Coordinates of C-alpha atoms (C1' of nucleotides) in Angstrom, one line a residue:
Chain A
M1361 CA 13.7 6.8 29.9
K1362 CA 13.5 3.2 31.1
H1363 CA 10.3 1.3 31.2
T1364 CA 9.0 -2.0 32.3
V1365 CA 7.1 -3.8 29.6
V1366 CA 3.5 -4.2 30.2
P1367 CA 0.6 -4.9 27.9
L1368 CA -1.1 -1.9 26.4
Q1369 CA -4.0 -1.0 28.6
A1370 CA -7.1 1.0 28.0
P1371 CA -7.7 3.9 30.4
S1372 CA -9.4 3.1 33.6
A1373 CA -12.3 5.4 32.8
V1374 CA -14.2 5.6 29.6
L1375 CA -12.7 8.3 27.4
P1376 CA -14.6 11.5 26.7
P1377 CA -16.3 11.6 23.3
L1378 CA -14.2 12.2 20.2
P1379 CA -13.5 15.8 19.3
S1380 CA -16.6 17.2 17.5
G1381 CA -16.6 18.5 14.0
S1382 CA -15.1 16.8 11.0
Q1383 CA -11.9 15.5 12.6
V1384 CA -11.8 11.8 12.8
I1385 CA -9.3 10.2 15.1
D1386 CA -8.7 7.0 13.2
N1387 CA -5.6 4.9 13.0
D1388 CA -4.3 6.9 10.0
H1389 CA -4.6 10.2 12.0
I1390 CA -2.6 8.8 14.9
A1391 CA 0.0 7.4 12.5
A1392 CA 0.2 10.8 10.8
V1393 CA 0.9 12.5 14.1
F1394 CA 3.7 9.9 14.8
D1395 CA 5.2 10.3 11.4
E1396 CA 5.3 14.1 11.8
V1397 CA 6.9 13.7 15.2
A1398 CA 9.5 11.3 13.7
D1399 CA 10.2 13.9 10.9
L1400 CA 10.6 16.7 13.4
L1401 CA 12.8 14.7 15.7
D1402 CA 14.9 13.7 12.7
I1403 CA 15.4 17.3 11.8
E1404 CA 16.2 18.0 15.5
D1405 CA 18.9 15.3 15.2
A1406 CA 17.4 13.1 17.9
N1407 CA 18.4 9.6 18.7
P1408 CA 17.8 7.7 15.4
F1409 CA 16.3 4.7 17.2
R1410 CA 13.8 6.9 19.0
I1411 CA 12.9 8.3 15.6
R1412 CA 12.6 4.8 14.2
A1413 CA 10.3 3.8 17.1
Y1414 CA 7.8 6.5 16.0
R1415 CA 7.9 5.4 12.4
N1416 CA 7.5 1.8 13.3
A1417 CA 4.5 2.7 15.5
A1418 CA 3.0 4.7 12.7
R1419 CA 3.4 1.7 10.4
T1420 CA 1.9 -0.7 12.9
L1421 CA -1.1 1.5 13.4
R1422 CA -1.7 1.8 9.6
A1423 CA -1.6 -2.0 9.3
L1424 CA -4.2 -2.7 12.0
T1425 CA -7.5 -4.2 11.0
F1426 CA -9.3 -2.6 13.9
D1427 CA -9.9 1.0 15.0
V1428 CA -7.8 1.9 18.0
A1429 CA -9.9 4.9 19.0
K1430 CA -13.1 2.9 19.0
T1431 CA -11.6 0.1 21.0
L1432 CA -10.4 2.5 23.6
S1433 CA -13.6 4.5 23.7
R1434 CA -15.5 1.2 24.5
G1435 CA -13.2 0.8 27.5
E1436 CA -11.6 -2.2 26.0
A1437 CA -7.9 -3.0 26.3
L1438 CA -5.9 -3.0 23.1
P1439 CA -3.9 -6.1 22.4
K1440 CA -0.1 -5.9 22.8
L1441 CA 1.1 -4.2 19.6
T1442 CA 4.6 -4.7 18.2
G1443 CA 6.8 -1.7 18.7
I1444 CA 4.3 0.1 20.9
G1445 CA 5.3 0.2 24.6
V1446 CA 4.1 2.2 27.6
D1447 CA 5.2 5.6 26.3
L1448 CA 3.7 5.3 22.8
A1449 CA 0.6 3.7 24.2
G1450 CA 0.2 6.8 26.4
K1451 CA 0.6 9.0 23.4
I1452 CA -2.0 7.1 21.5
N1453 CA -4.3 7.7 24.4
E1454 CA -3.5 11.4 24.4
I1455 CA -4.1 11.7 20.7
V1456 CA -7.4 9.8 20.8
T1457 CA -8.5 12.0 23.7
T1458 CA -7.3 15.4 22.6
G1459 CA -6.6 15.0 18.9
D1460 CA -2.9 15.9 19.3
C1461 CA 0.1 15.1 21.6
S1462 CA 2.2 17.5 23.6
L1463 CA 5.4 16.3 22.1
R1464 CA 4.3 17.3 18.6
Q1465 CA 3.2 20.7 20.0
R1466 CA 6.6 21.2 21.6
L1467 CA 8.5 20.3 18.4
R1468 CA 6.3 22.6 16.4
S1469 CA 7.1 25.4 18.8
T1470 CA 10.8 25.1 18.0
L1471 CA 10.6 23.9 14.4
P1472 CA 8.2 25.2 11.8
P1473 CA 5.9 22.3 10.7
G1474 CA 6.5 23.4 7.1
L1475 CA 10.0 21.9 7.4
V1476 CA 8.4 18.4 7.2
G1477 CA 7.2 19.4 3.7
L1478 CA 10.8 20.1 2.6
L1479 CA 11.7 16.5 3.3
S1480 CA 9.7 15.5 0.3
I1481 CA 12.0 17.3 -2.1
A1482 CA 14.5 14.8 -3.7
G1483 CA 17.9 15.3 -2.3
L1484 CA 16.8 16.9 1.0
G1485 CA 16.9 14.9 4.2
P1486 CA 16.8 15.9 7.8
R1487 CA 20.4 17.2 8.1
R1488 CA 20.2 19.5 5.1
V1489 CA 16.7 20.7 6.0
K1490 CA 18.0 21.6 9.5
N1491 CA 21.0 23.4 8.0
L1492 CA 18.8 25.3 5.5
Y1493 CA 16.5 26.4 8.3
H1494 CA 19.2 27.4 10.9
D1495 CA 21.6 29.1 8.5
L1496 CA 19.2 30.7 6.0
G1497 CA 15.8 30.6 7.7
I1498 CA 14.3 28.5 4.8
E1499 CA 11.0 26.9 5.8
T1500 CA 9.2 26.4 2.5
A1501 CA 9.9 25.2 -1.1
Q1502 CA 9.3 28.7 -2.4
Q1503 CA 12.0 30.1 0.0
L1504 CA 14.3 27.3 -1.1
C1505 CA 13.9 28.2 -4.8
L1506 CA 14.5 31.9 -4.1
A1507 CA 17.7 31.2 -2.1
A1508 CA 18.9 28.8 -4.8
Q1509 CA 18.3 31.4 -7.5
Q1510 CA 20.2 34.0 -5.4
G1511 CA 23.1 31.5 -5.1
R1512 CA 23.0 31.6 -1.3
I1513 CA 22.8 27.8 -0.8
R1514 CA 26.1 26.8 -2.4
H1515 CA 28.1 28.5 0.4
L1516 CA 26.6 26.3 3.2
P1517 CA 28.9 23.6 4.5
G1518 CA 28.1 20.3 2.8
F1519 CA 26.3 21.9 -0.1
G1520 CA 27.8 23.3 -3.2
E1521 CA 27.0 24.6 -6.7
R1522 CA 25.8 21.2 -8.0
M1523 CA 23.7 20.5 -5.0
E1524 CA 22.2 24.0 -5.2
A1525 CA 21.2 23.5 -8.9
R1526 CA 19.8 20.0 -8.1
L1527 CA 17.7 21.3 -5.3
L1528 CA 16.4 24.2 -7.4
S1529 CA 15.4 21.8 -10.1
A1530 CA 13.7 19.3 -7.8
A1531 CA 11.8 22.0 -5.9
Q1532 CA 10.6 23.7 -9.1
K1533 CA 9.6 20.5 -10.8
G1534 CA 8.0 19.2 -7.5
I1535 CA 10.0 16.1 -7.8
G1536 CA 9.0 14.4 -4.6
K1537 CA 8.8 11.0 -3.2
D1538 CA 5.0 10.6 -3.1
R1539 CA 3.8 10.4 -6.6
R1540 CA 2.0 7.0 -7.1
L1541 CA 0.2 5.8 -10.2
P1542 CA -2.3 2.9 -10.7
L1543 CA -0.5 -0.4 -11.1
A1544 CA -2.1 -1.1 -14.5
L1545 CA -0.7 2.2 -15.8
V1546 CA 2.8 1.5 -14.7
E1547 CA 3.0 -2.2 -15.9
P1548 CA 3.4 -1.3 -19.6
M1549 CA 6.1 1.3 -18.9
A1550 CA 8.0 -1.4 -16.8
R1551 CA 7.5 -4.0 -19.6
R1552 CA 9.1 -1.7 -22.2
L1553 CA 12.1 -1.1 -20.0
T1554 CA 12.7 -4.7 -19.0
E1555 CA 12.4 -5.8 -22.7
Y1556 CA 15.0 -3.1 -23.6
L1557 CA 17.3 -4.2 -20.8
Q1558 CA 17.0 -7.9 -21.7
Q1559 CA 18.3 -7.3 -25.3
I1560 CA 21.5 -5.6 -24.0
P1561 CA 24.3 -8.1 -24.8
G1562 CA 25.5 -9.8 -21.6
V1563 CA 22.2 -9.3 -19.7
E1564 CA 20.9 -12.6 -18.6
Q1565 CA 17.7 -11.5 -17.1
A1566 CA 15.7 -8.4 -16.2
T1567 CA 12.9 -8.7 -13.7
T1568 CA 10.5 -6.1 -12.1
A1569 CA 10.7 -6.0 -8.4
G1570 CA 9.4 -3.5 -5.7
S1571 CA 5.8 -2.7 -5.3
L1572 CA 5.1 -3.6 -8.9
R1573 CA 6.0 -7.2 -8.1
R1574 CA 4.1 -7.1 -4.8
M1575 CA 1.1 -6.0 -7.0
R1576 CA 0.3 -2.9 -4.9
D1577 CA -2.6 -1.0 -6.2
T1578 CA -0.4 2.0 -6.8
V1579 CA 3.2 2.2 -7.7
G1580 CA 5.6 5.0 -6.7
D1581 CA 8.6 3.9 -8.8
I1582 CA 9.6 1.1 -11.0
D1583 CA 12.3 -1.2 -9.6
I1584 CA 14.1 -3.5 -12.0
L1585 CA 16.6 -6.2 -11.1
V1586 CA 19.1 -7.0 -13.9
V1587 CA 21.3 -10.1 -13.8
A1588 CA 24.6 -9.6 -15.7
A1589 CA 28.3 -10.4 -15.3
P1590 CA 30.3 -7.5 -13.7
S1591 CA 32.1 -6.9 -16.9
V1592 CA 28.9 -5.7 -18.6
D1593 CA 28.3 -2.0 -18.5
V1594 CA 24.5 -2.1 -18.2
T1595 CA 23.7 1.4 -16.8
T1596 CA 25.5 3.3 -19.6
Q1597 CA 23.3 1.5 -22.2
F1598 CA 20.2 1.7 -20.1
I1599 CA 20.2 5.5 -19.7
S1600 CA 20.1 5.9 -23.5
H1601 CA 16.5 4.6 -23.5
P1602 CA 14.2 7.2 -25.2
D1603 CA 11.6 7.2 -22.4
I1604 CA 14.2 8.6 -20.0
S1605 CA 14.2 12.3 -19.3
T1606 CA 16.7 12.7 -16.4
V1607 CA 19.4 10.6 -15.0
L1608 CA 19.4 11.0 -11.2
V1609 CA 22.1 8.5 -10.2
K1610 CA 24.4 6.3 -12.3
G1611 CA 27.0 3.9 -11.0
H1612 CA 28.1 0.5 -12.1
A1613 CA 25.7 -1.4 -9.9
R1614 CA 22.8 1.0 -9.8
A1615 CA 21.0 3.7 -11.8
S1616 CA 18.1 5.9 -11.0
V1617 CA 16.3 7.8 -13.8
M1618 CA 13.1 9.8 -14.4
L1619 CA 10.9 8.9 -17.3
N1620 CA 9.2 11.4 -19.5
S1621 CA 6.0 10.3 -17.7
G1622 CA 7.4 11.5 -14.4
M1623 CA 7.9 8.0 -13.1
Q1624 CA 11.2 7.2 -11.4
V1625 CA 13.0 4.0 -12.3
D1626 CA 15.6 2.3 -10.2
V1627 CA 17.7 -0.4 -11.8
R1628 CA 20.0 -2.6 -9.9
I1629 CA 22.6 -4.9 -11.5
V1630 CA 23.8 -8.1 -9.8
E1631 CA 25.7 -11.2 -10.6
P1632 CA 23.8 -14.5 -11.3
A1633 CA 25.0 -16.1 -8.1
V1634 CA 23.1 -13.6 -5.9
Y1635 CA 19.9 -13.3 -7.9
G1636 CA 17.7 -14.8 -5.2
A1637 CA 18.9 -12.6 -2.4
A1638 CA 18.9 -9.5 -4.6
L1639 CA 15.3 -10.3 -5.7
V1640 CA 14.2 -10.6 -2.1
Y1641 CA 15.9 -7.4 -1.2
F1642 CA 14.7 -5.4 -4.2
T1643 CA 11.1 -6.7 -3.9
G1644 CA 10.8 -5.5 -0.4
S1645 CA 8.7 -4.1 1.1
K1646 CA 11.2 -2.2 3.2
A1647 CA 9.3 -3.3 6.3
H1648 CA 9.3 -6.9 5.3
N1649 CA 13.1 -6.7 4.6
I1650 CA 13.6 -5.3 8.1
A1651 CA 11.5 -8.1 9.6
I1652 CA 13.4 -10.9 7.9
R1653 CA 16.7 -9.3 8.7
Q1654 CA 15.7 -9.3 12.3
R1655 CA 14.8 -12.9 11.9
A1656 CA 18.3 -13.5 10.5
Q1657 CA 19.9 -11.7 13.4
K1658 CA 18.0 -13.9 15.9
L1659 CA 19.6 -16.9 14.1
G1660 CA 23.0 -15.3 14.4
L1661 CA 23.0 -14.7 10.6
K1662 CA 23.3 -11.6 8.4
L1663 CA 21.0 -10.9 5.5
N1664 CA 21.7 -8.4 2.7
E1665 CA 21.2 -8.3 -1.0
Y1666 CA 24.1 -10.6 -1.6
G1667 CA 22.9 -13.5 0.5
V1668 CA 22.4 -15.0 4.0
F1669 CA 25.7 -15.2 5.8
R1670 CA 27.1 -16.8 8.9
A1671 CA 30.2 -14.8 9.6
K1672 CA 31.7 -14.6 6.1
N1673 CA 30.2 -17.9 4.8
R1674 CA 27.4 -17.4 2.4
L1675 CA 24.7 -19.9 3.2
A1676 CA 22.2 -19.0 0.5
S1677 CA 21.8 -16.5 -2.4
T1678 CA 20.9 -18.0 -5.7
T1679 CA 17.1 -18.4 -5.3
E1680 CA 14.5 -16.8 -3.2
V1681 CA 13.4 -20.2 -1.9
S1682 CA 16.9 -20.9 -0.6
V1683 CA 17.2 -17.5 1.1
Y1684 CA 13.9 -17.9 3.0
Q1685 CA 14.9 -21.5 3.7
A1686 CA 18.2 -20.4 5.3
L1687 CA 16.1 -18.2 7.6
G1688 CA 13.9 -21.2 8.6
L1689 CA 11.0 -19.9 6.6
P1690 CA 8.9 -21.2 3.6
W1691 CA 8.9 -19.0 0.5
I1692 CA 6.6 -16.0 1.1
T1693 CA 4.6 -14.8 -1.9
P1694 CA 5.5 -11.2 -2.9
E1695 CA 1.9 -10.0 -2.3
L1696 CA 2.2 -10.8 1.4
R1697 CA 5.6 -9.1 2.0
E1698 CA 4.4 -6.1 3.9
D1699 CA 5.3 -7.0 7.5
R1700 CA 1.7 -7.5 8.4
G1701 CA 2.2 -10.8 10.2
E1702 CA 3.5 -12.9 7.3
V1703 CA 6.8 -13.7 8.9
A1704 CA 5.1 -15.0 12.1
A1705 CA 2.5 -16.9 10.0
A1706 CA 5.3 -18.4 7.9
L1707 CA 7.1 -19.5 11.1
A1708 CA 4.0 -21.0 12.5
G1709 CA 3.2 -22.8 9.2
H1710 CA 0.0 -20.7 8.9
L1711 CA 0.5 -18.8 5.7
P1712 CA -2.9 -18.5 3.9
G1713 CA -3.5 -20.5 0.7
L1714 CA -4.2 -17.5 -1.3
I1715 CA -6.9 -17.2 -4.0
E1716 CA -5.7 -17.6 -7.7
L1717 CA -7.1 -16.0 -10.8
T1718 CA -8.2 -19.5 -12.0
D1719 CA -10.4 -19.9 -8.9
L1720 CA -12.8 -17.3 -10.2
K1721 CA -15.9 -19.0 -11.7
G1722 CA -17.8 -15.9 -12.4
D1723 CA -18.1 -12.1 -12.3
L1724 CA -20.9 -10.3 -10.6
H1725 CA -20.6 -6.8 -11.9
A1726 CA -20.6 -5.9 -15.6
H1727 CA -22.3 -3.5 -18.0
T1728 CA -23.6 -3.5 -21.5
H1729 CA -24.4 -0.8 -24.0
A1730 CA -27.9 -0.7 -22.5
S1731 CA -26.4 1.8 -20.0
D1732 CA -22.8 3.0 -20.3
G1733 CA -21.0 -0.1 -21.5
G1734 CA -19.6 -0.6 -25.0
N1735 CA -20.8 -4.1 -25.9
S1736 CA -23.9 -6.2 -26.2
L1737 CA -25.2 -8.9 -23.8
E1738 CA -23.9 -11.6 -26.1
E1739 CA -20.5 -10.0 -26.7
M1740 CA -20.0 -9.6 -22.9
A1741 CA -21.1 -13.2 -22.3
L1742 CA -18.7 -14.6 -24.8
A1743 CA -15.9 -12.5 -23.6
A1744 CA -16.5 -13.6 -20.0
Q1745 CA -16.5 -17.2 -21.2
G1746 CA -13.3 -16.5 -23.0
A1747 CA -11.8 -15.3 -19.8
G1748 CA -12.5 -18.7 -18.2
L1749 CA -15.8 -17.8 -16.4
E1750 CA -19.0 -19.8 -16.3
Y1751 CA -21.4 -17.1 -15.2
L1752 CA -21.6 -13.3 -15.5
A1753 CA -24.0 -11.0 -13.8
I1754 CA -25.3 -8.2 -16.0
T1755 CA -25.6 -5.1 -13.8
D1756 CA -26.3 -2.0 -15.8
H1757 CA -26.8 1.3 -14.0
S1758 CA -30.2 2.4 -12.7
Q1759 CA -32.4 5.3 -13.8
S1760 CA -31.0 8.0 -11.5
L1761 CA -27.6 7.8 -13.1
R1762 CA -28.6 9.7 -16.2
V1763 CA -25.0 10.4 -17.3
A1764 CA -24.6 6.6 -17.7
H1765 CA -28.1 6.2 -19.3
G1766 CA -29.3 4.3 -16.3
L1767 CA -32.1 1.8 -16.9
G1768 CA -35.7 2.5 -15.8
V1769 CA -38.3 -0.2 -15.0
E1770 CA -39.4 -0.9 -18.5
Q1771 CA -35.8 -1.1 -19.9
L1772 CA -34.8 -3.4 -17.1
L1773 CA -37.8 -5.7 -17.7
K1774 CA -36.9 -5.8 -21.4
Q1775 CA -33.3 -6.7 -20.5
I1776 CA -34.5 -9.5 -18.2
D1777 CA -36.4 -11.1 -21.2
Q1778 CA -33.3 -10.6 -23.4
I1779 CA -31.1 -12.4 -20.9
D1780 CA -33.6 -15.3 -20.6
A1781 CA -33.6 -15.6 -24.4
L1782 CA -29.9 -15.5 -24.6
N1783 CA -29.3 -18.0 -21.8
S1784 CA -31.4 -20.5 -23.7
R1785 CA -28.8 -20.3 -26.5
L1786 CA -25.6 -20.0 -24.6
Q1787 CA -23.5 -23.1 -23.9
G1788 CA -21.2 -23.2 -20.8
M1789 CA -22.0 -19.7 -19.8
T1790 CA -25.0 -18.3 -17.9
L1791 CA -25.9 -14.7 -17.5
L1792 CA -27.4 -13.6 -14.2
K1793 CA -30.0 -10.8 -14.1
G1794 CA -28.8 -7.9 -11.9
I1795 CA -28.6 -4.2 -11.6
E1796 CA -26.1 -1.7 -10.2
V1797 CA -28.7 0.2 -8.4
D1798 CA -28.0 3.7 -7.2
I1799 CA -28.0 4.2 -3.5
L1800 CA -29.9 7.5 -3.1
E1801 CA -28.8 10.2 -0.7
D1802 CA -31.3 8.9 1.9
G1803 CA -30.2 5.3 1.6
N1804 CA -33.1 4.2 -0.5
L1805 CA -32.6 2.3 -3.6
D1806 CA -33.3 3.7 -7.0
L1807 CA -35.8 1.1 -8.2
P1808 CA -39.0 -0.3 -6.6
D1809 CA -39.0 -3.5 -4.6
D1810 CA -41.2 -5.5 -7.0
I1811 CA -38.7 -5.0 -9.8
L1812 CA -35.5 -5.7 -7.7
G1813 CA -37.3 -8.9 -6.5
R1814 CA -37.3 -10.2 -10.0
L1815 CA -33.6 -10.1 -10.3
D1816 CA -31.0 -12.7 -9.3
L1817 CA -28.9 -10.2 -7.4
V1818 CA -28.8 -6.5 -6.6
V1819 CA -25.5 -4.7 -6.6
G1820 CA -25.8 -1.4 -4.8
A1821 CA -23.5 1.6 -5.3
V1822 CA -23.0 5.2 -4.5
H1823 CA -22.6 7.6 -7.5
S1824 CA -23.5 10.9 -6.0
H1825 CA -23.3 12.9 -2.8
F1826 CA -19.8 11.9 -2.0
G1827 CA -19.3 14.7 0.5
L1828 CA -21.6 13.7 3.3
T1829 CA -20.4 13.6 6.8
L1830 CA -19.1 10.3 8.3
R1831 CA -22.3 9.8 10.2
Q1832 CA -24.6 10.6 7.2
Q1833 CA -22.6 8.5 4.7
T1834 CA -22.4 5.5 7.1
Q1835 CA -26.2 5.7 7.9
R1836 CA -26.9 6.0 4.2
L1837 CA -25.1 2.7 3.4
L1838 CA -26.4 0.9 6.4
R1839 CA -29.9 1.8 5.4
A1840 CA -29.3 0.6 1.8
M1841 CA -27.8 -2.7 3.1
D1842 CA -31.0 -3.2 5.2
H1843 CA -32.9 -3.7 2.0
R1844 CA -34.1 -7.2 1.7
Y1845 CA -32.8 -7.7 -1.9
F1846 CA -29.4 -6.1 -1.3
T1847 CA -26.7 -8.5 -2.3
I1848 CA -23.4 -6.7 -2.9
L1849 CA -22.0 -3.3 -2.0
A1850 CA -20.1 -2.2 -5.0
H1851 CA -16.9 -0.1 -4.8
P1852 CA -17.6 0.6 -1.2
L1853 CA -15.2 3.6 -0.8
C1854 CA -15.8 5.1 -4.2
R1855 CA -12.3 6.3 -4.4
L1856 CA -10.6 7.0 -7.7
I1857 CA -6.8 6.9 -7.4
N1858 CA -5.4 10.4 -7.6
E1859 CA -8.8 11.8 -8.5
R1860 CA -11.3 11.2 -5.7
D1861 CA -10.7 10.5 -2.0
P1862 CA -12.4 7.6 -0.4
L1863 CA -15.8 8.3 1.1
N1864 CA -15.9 9.6 4.7
L1865 CA -17.2 6.3 6.0
D1866 CA -17.1 4.1 9.1
L1867 CA -16.0 1.1 7.2
P1868 CA -15.7 -1.2 10.2
A1869 CA -19.4 -0.5 10.9
I1870 CA -20.2 -1.3 7.3
I1871 CA -18.2 -4.5 7.5
K1872 CA -19.9 -5.6 10.7
A1873 CA -23.3 -4.8 9.2
A1874 CA -22.4 -6.9 6.1
A1875 CA -21.6 -9.8 8.4
Q1876 CA -24.9 -9.5 10.2
R1877 CA -27.0 -9.1 7.0
G1878 CA -25.1 -11.7 4.9
C1879 CA -24.2 -9.1 2.3
C1880 CA -21.0 -9.2 0.3
L1881 CA -18.6 -6.4 -0.2
E1882 CA -17.1 -5.9 -3.6
L1883 CA -13.4 -5.7 -4.5
N1884 CA -13.7 -3.7 -7.7
A1885 CA -10.9 -4.5 -10.0
Q1886 CA -11.0 -1.5 -12.2
P1887 CA -7.4 -0.2 -12.0
P1888 CA -8.4 3.4 -11.0
R1889 CA -10.7 2.0 -8.3
M1890 CA -9.2 -1.1 -6.6
D1891 CA -11.8 -0.7 -4.0
L1892 CA -11.8 -2.3 -1.2
F1893 CA -8.2 -1.8 -0.2
D1894 CA -6.0 -4.8 0.7
L1895 CA -6.1 -4.2 4.5
Q1896 CA -9.9 -3.8 4.4
C1897 CA -10.2 -7.1 2.7
Q1898 CA -8.3 -8.7 5.5
Y1899 CA -10.5 -7.0 8.0
A1900 CA -13.7 -8.2 6.2
K1901 CA -12.2 -11.7 6.1
D1902 CA -11.6 -11.6 9.8
E1903 CA -15.2 -10.5 10.3
G1904 CA -16.5 -13.4 8.2
V1905 CA -17.7 -11.2 5.3
L1906 CA -17.6 -12.6 1.8
I1907 CA -15.9 -10.6 -0.9
S1908 CA -16.9 -10.5 -4.6
V1909 CA -13.9 -9.8 -6.9
N1910 CA -15.6 -8.1 -9.8
S1911 CA -14.3 -6.5 -13.0
D1912 CA -17.1 -3.9 -13.3
A1913 CA -16.4 -4.5 -17.0
H1914 CA -17.8 -1.9 -19.4
R1915 CA -16.4 -3.6 -22.5
T1916 CA -15.2 -7.0 -23.4
A1917 CA -11.5 -6.2 -22.8
D1918 CA -12.1 -5.3 -19.2
F1919 CA -12.3 -8.9 -17.9
A1920 CA -8.5 -8.8 -18.1
N1921 CA -8.7 -6.5 -15.1
L1922 CA -9.8 -9.4 -12.9
R1923 CA -6.1 -10.3 -12.3
Y1924 CA -5.6 -6.9 -10.6
G1925 CA -8.6 -7.7 -8.3
V1926 CA -7.3 -11.1 -7.5
A1927 CA -3.8 -9.6 -6.8
Q1928 CA -5.4 -7.1 -4.3
A1929 CA -7.4 -9.9 -2.8
R1930 CA -4.2 -11.9 -2.3
R1931 CA -2.6 -8.8 -0.7
G1932 CA -5.6 -8.9 1.7
W1933 CA -4.8 -12.5 2.6
L1934 CA -8.0 -13.8 1.0
E1935 CA -8.4 -17.4 0.3
K1936 CA -10.7 -19.1 -2.3
H1937 CA -13.5 -19.6 0.2
N1938 CA -13.5 -15.9 1.2
V1939 CA -14.6 -14.9 -2.3
I1940 CA -18.2 -15.6 -3.3
N1941 CA -17.5 -15.7 -7.1
T1942 CA -15.2 -18.7 -6.7
R1943 CA -18.3 -20.8 -6.2
S1944 CA -19.7 -22.8 -9.0
L1945 CA -23.0 -21.6 -10.5
T1946 CA -24.9 -24.2 -8.6
E1947 CA -23.3 -23.2 -5.3
L1948 CA -23.9 -19.5 -6.1
K1949 CA -27.5 -20.1 -6.9
A1950 CA -28.0 -22.0 -3.7
W1951 CA -26.4 -19.0 -1.8
L1952 CA -28.7 -16.5 -3.6
V1953 CA -31.7 -18.6 -2.8
I1954 CA -30.8 -18.8 0.8
K1955 CA -30.2 -15.1 0.9
S1956 CA -33.4 -14.1 -0.9
P1957 CA -35.7 -17.2 -1.1
T1958 CA -38.2 -15.7 -3.4
T1959 CA -35.8 -14.2 -6.0
F1960 CA -33.9 -16.8 -7.9
R1961 CA -35.8 -18.2 -10.8
G1962 CA -33.0 -20.0 -12.5
Chain B
dG1133 C1' 11.5 4.5 22.3
dC1134 C1' 11.3 -0.6 22.2
dC1135 C1' 12.9 -5.0 23.5
dG1136 C1' 14.7 -9.6 25.8
dT1137 C1' 16.1 -18.3 25.0
dT1138 C1' 22.5 -13.0 26.1
dT1139 C1' 16.0 -9.6 30.0
dT1140 C1' 16.7 -3.6 33.3
dC1141 C1' 21.6 -2.7 29.6
dG1142 C1' 22.9 -2.1 25.3
dG1143 C1' 21.7 -3.1 21.1
dC1144 C1' 18.5 -1.6 17.3
dC1145 C1' 19.0 -3.6 8.9
dC1146 C1' 22.3 -2.9 5.4
dG1147 C1' 24.7 -1.1 1.3
dA1148 C1' 25.3 2.1 -3.1
dC1149 C1' 25.9 6.5 -4.8
dT1150 C1' 26.7 11.6 -4.6
dG1151 C1' 28.9 15.7 -3.6
dT1152 C1' 32.1 17.7 -1.1
dT1153 C1' 35.7 16.3 0.7
dT1154 C1' 40.6 14.8 1.3
dT1155 C1' 38.2 10.3 4.4
dC1156 C1' 33.1 10.9 4.9
dA1157 C1' 28.3 12.6 5.9
dG1158 C1' 24.0 12.6 3.9
dT1159 C1' 20.4 10.6 1.2
dC1160 C1' 18.0 6.9 -0.6
dG1161 C1' 16.0 2.4 -1.3

DNA sequence: GCCGTTTTCGGCCCGACTGTTTTCAGTCG
């Protein structure tokens, strides 16, 4: 089909209300429909560029910092979105209106939707999935296992005995492409491997790349770039590492292995002369790589992991800076390399001056052994000071959270006196009096006003009733934030990576409310939390909401987690002035006084 | 299906490795 290019328009009439029930037509939902369409088209062997268009659109939707369905339902026009033309805009409209699109229904009528699940088995792509379905009727992983055990797969064209065994193993072990672990859990594994690689004779350097280097909150596999002369056989020595359980791929320039922990590791070996280009390539993200390759194309250049080329002449390759420079761009920090506008910003000279760990002057969320922490007030104060901070808010749990020995009124009053006494002794460190007060099911706070009013700040958090509906949960938080002493909403989504899904929450409404009320949102730096997400930080920034990057420390060692919080903040494009706890104690006190004129007694 | 300083056609990011093949398709990053 041929189309003229016009801006994406909202429908002329206001859309009917969203489908009732629990289904939420958010950007992720629309993206998921597009991804499934892409997978099914792929299996159908459709035009690969058409397939890519659906994948690109899904990626674009996930990266938006506003809600498409809400914008359309207000009758507003969406801005022109990269990679979304007339046809896909129409499908977005259809999905928002009906919850589905007719193309997906048509594809599902000819191809079982279960086939999409087969794509997640290592070694299976669209061609093989299609052949397995057409020739053997295989639609599920169970059917795949059975057919492999019966030796029926080896006879298909393009398969064979080894492929059959590999697929059986992958399907049985559930070796997929989706397992992601918290960054902090993966870092030590990666460190052991890079140190091992570095001591192999002839290896000049071993560097982590991929999402680990981009400091994503979760990591799906460990990517390591090794610099060595071509004569050095790195991969043979690498695969003898004791942490490795399975070798998936081994060549001279590349190896992929599975660790005993289940984490996949990809090692790539390059010569010193191409280190910069290889590091750019191997750091990704894939989307960023595509974006800068398109930039190269526009300049009549070619970019790959060996350098930037004009015809066969290599213009740059030794350092990342030189590679970006050859593309007419300043160096882009890895945390921003997600194709979320960083290339355009770099071109325009508008890259943000991102927050650094050393910008943090304090931490506004920490516990002591008065509730569920492991250390005393003084130990926490000194540890915070040792981490380079000048103030620390003590925010133990409140009485409802019995499992964490939450503080009642009397205990909190006692702690206030203890903090006053300790502050008179501390030098260069000030403790602030706070509480992590439970937000009850109805949105009320867990302690009476007259007590909360005696604190320097009030950090509110949800620790129960995670399963409320979107409307109930949103109303609950909005009501809590209406409270006159409410300062910071802690871990707003309450997700625990791989353990608990984010709350069913209208986060844009919460962010807008925070902007109106002058509340902060927390970016909780506990590795299993990392809450808010990077994109949501960016959205909050756009809406003028201040973020507090907090450790939620329960023991003295936890202040080290602040670096993960700062990394996530950087991924969310946050600058120093977007983060409340970069302010000096004096500035923070002024802000708290303005916010709640009667509270601060410092 | 999208897009345009080469704009309504014709291109769309690029290379390593595997397994099955006998020169390459498929998968993956």
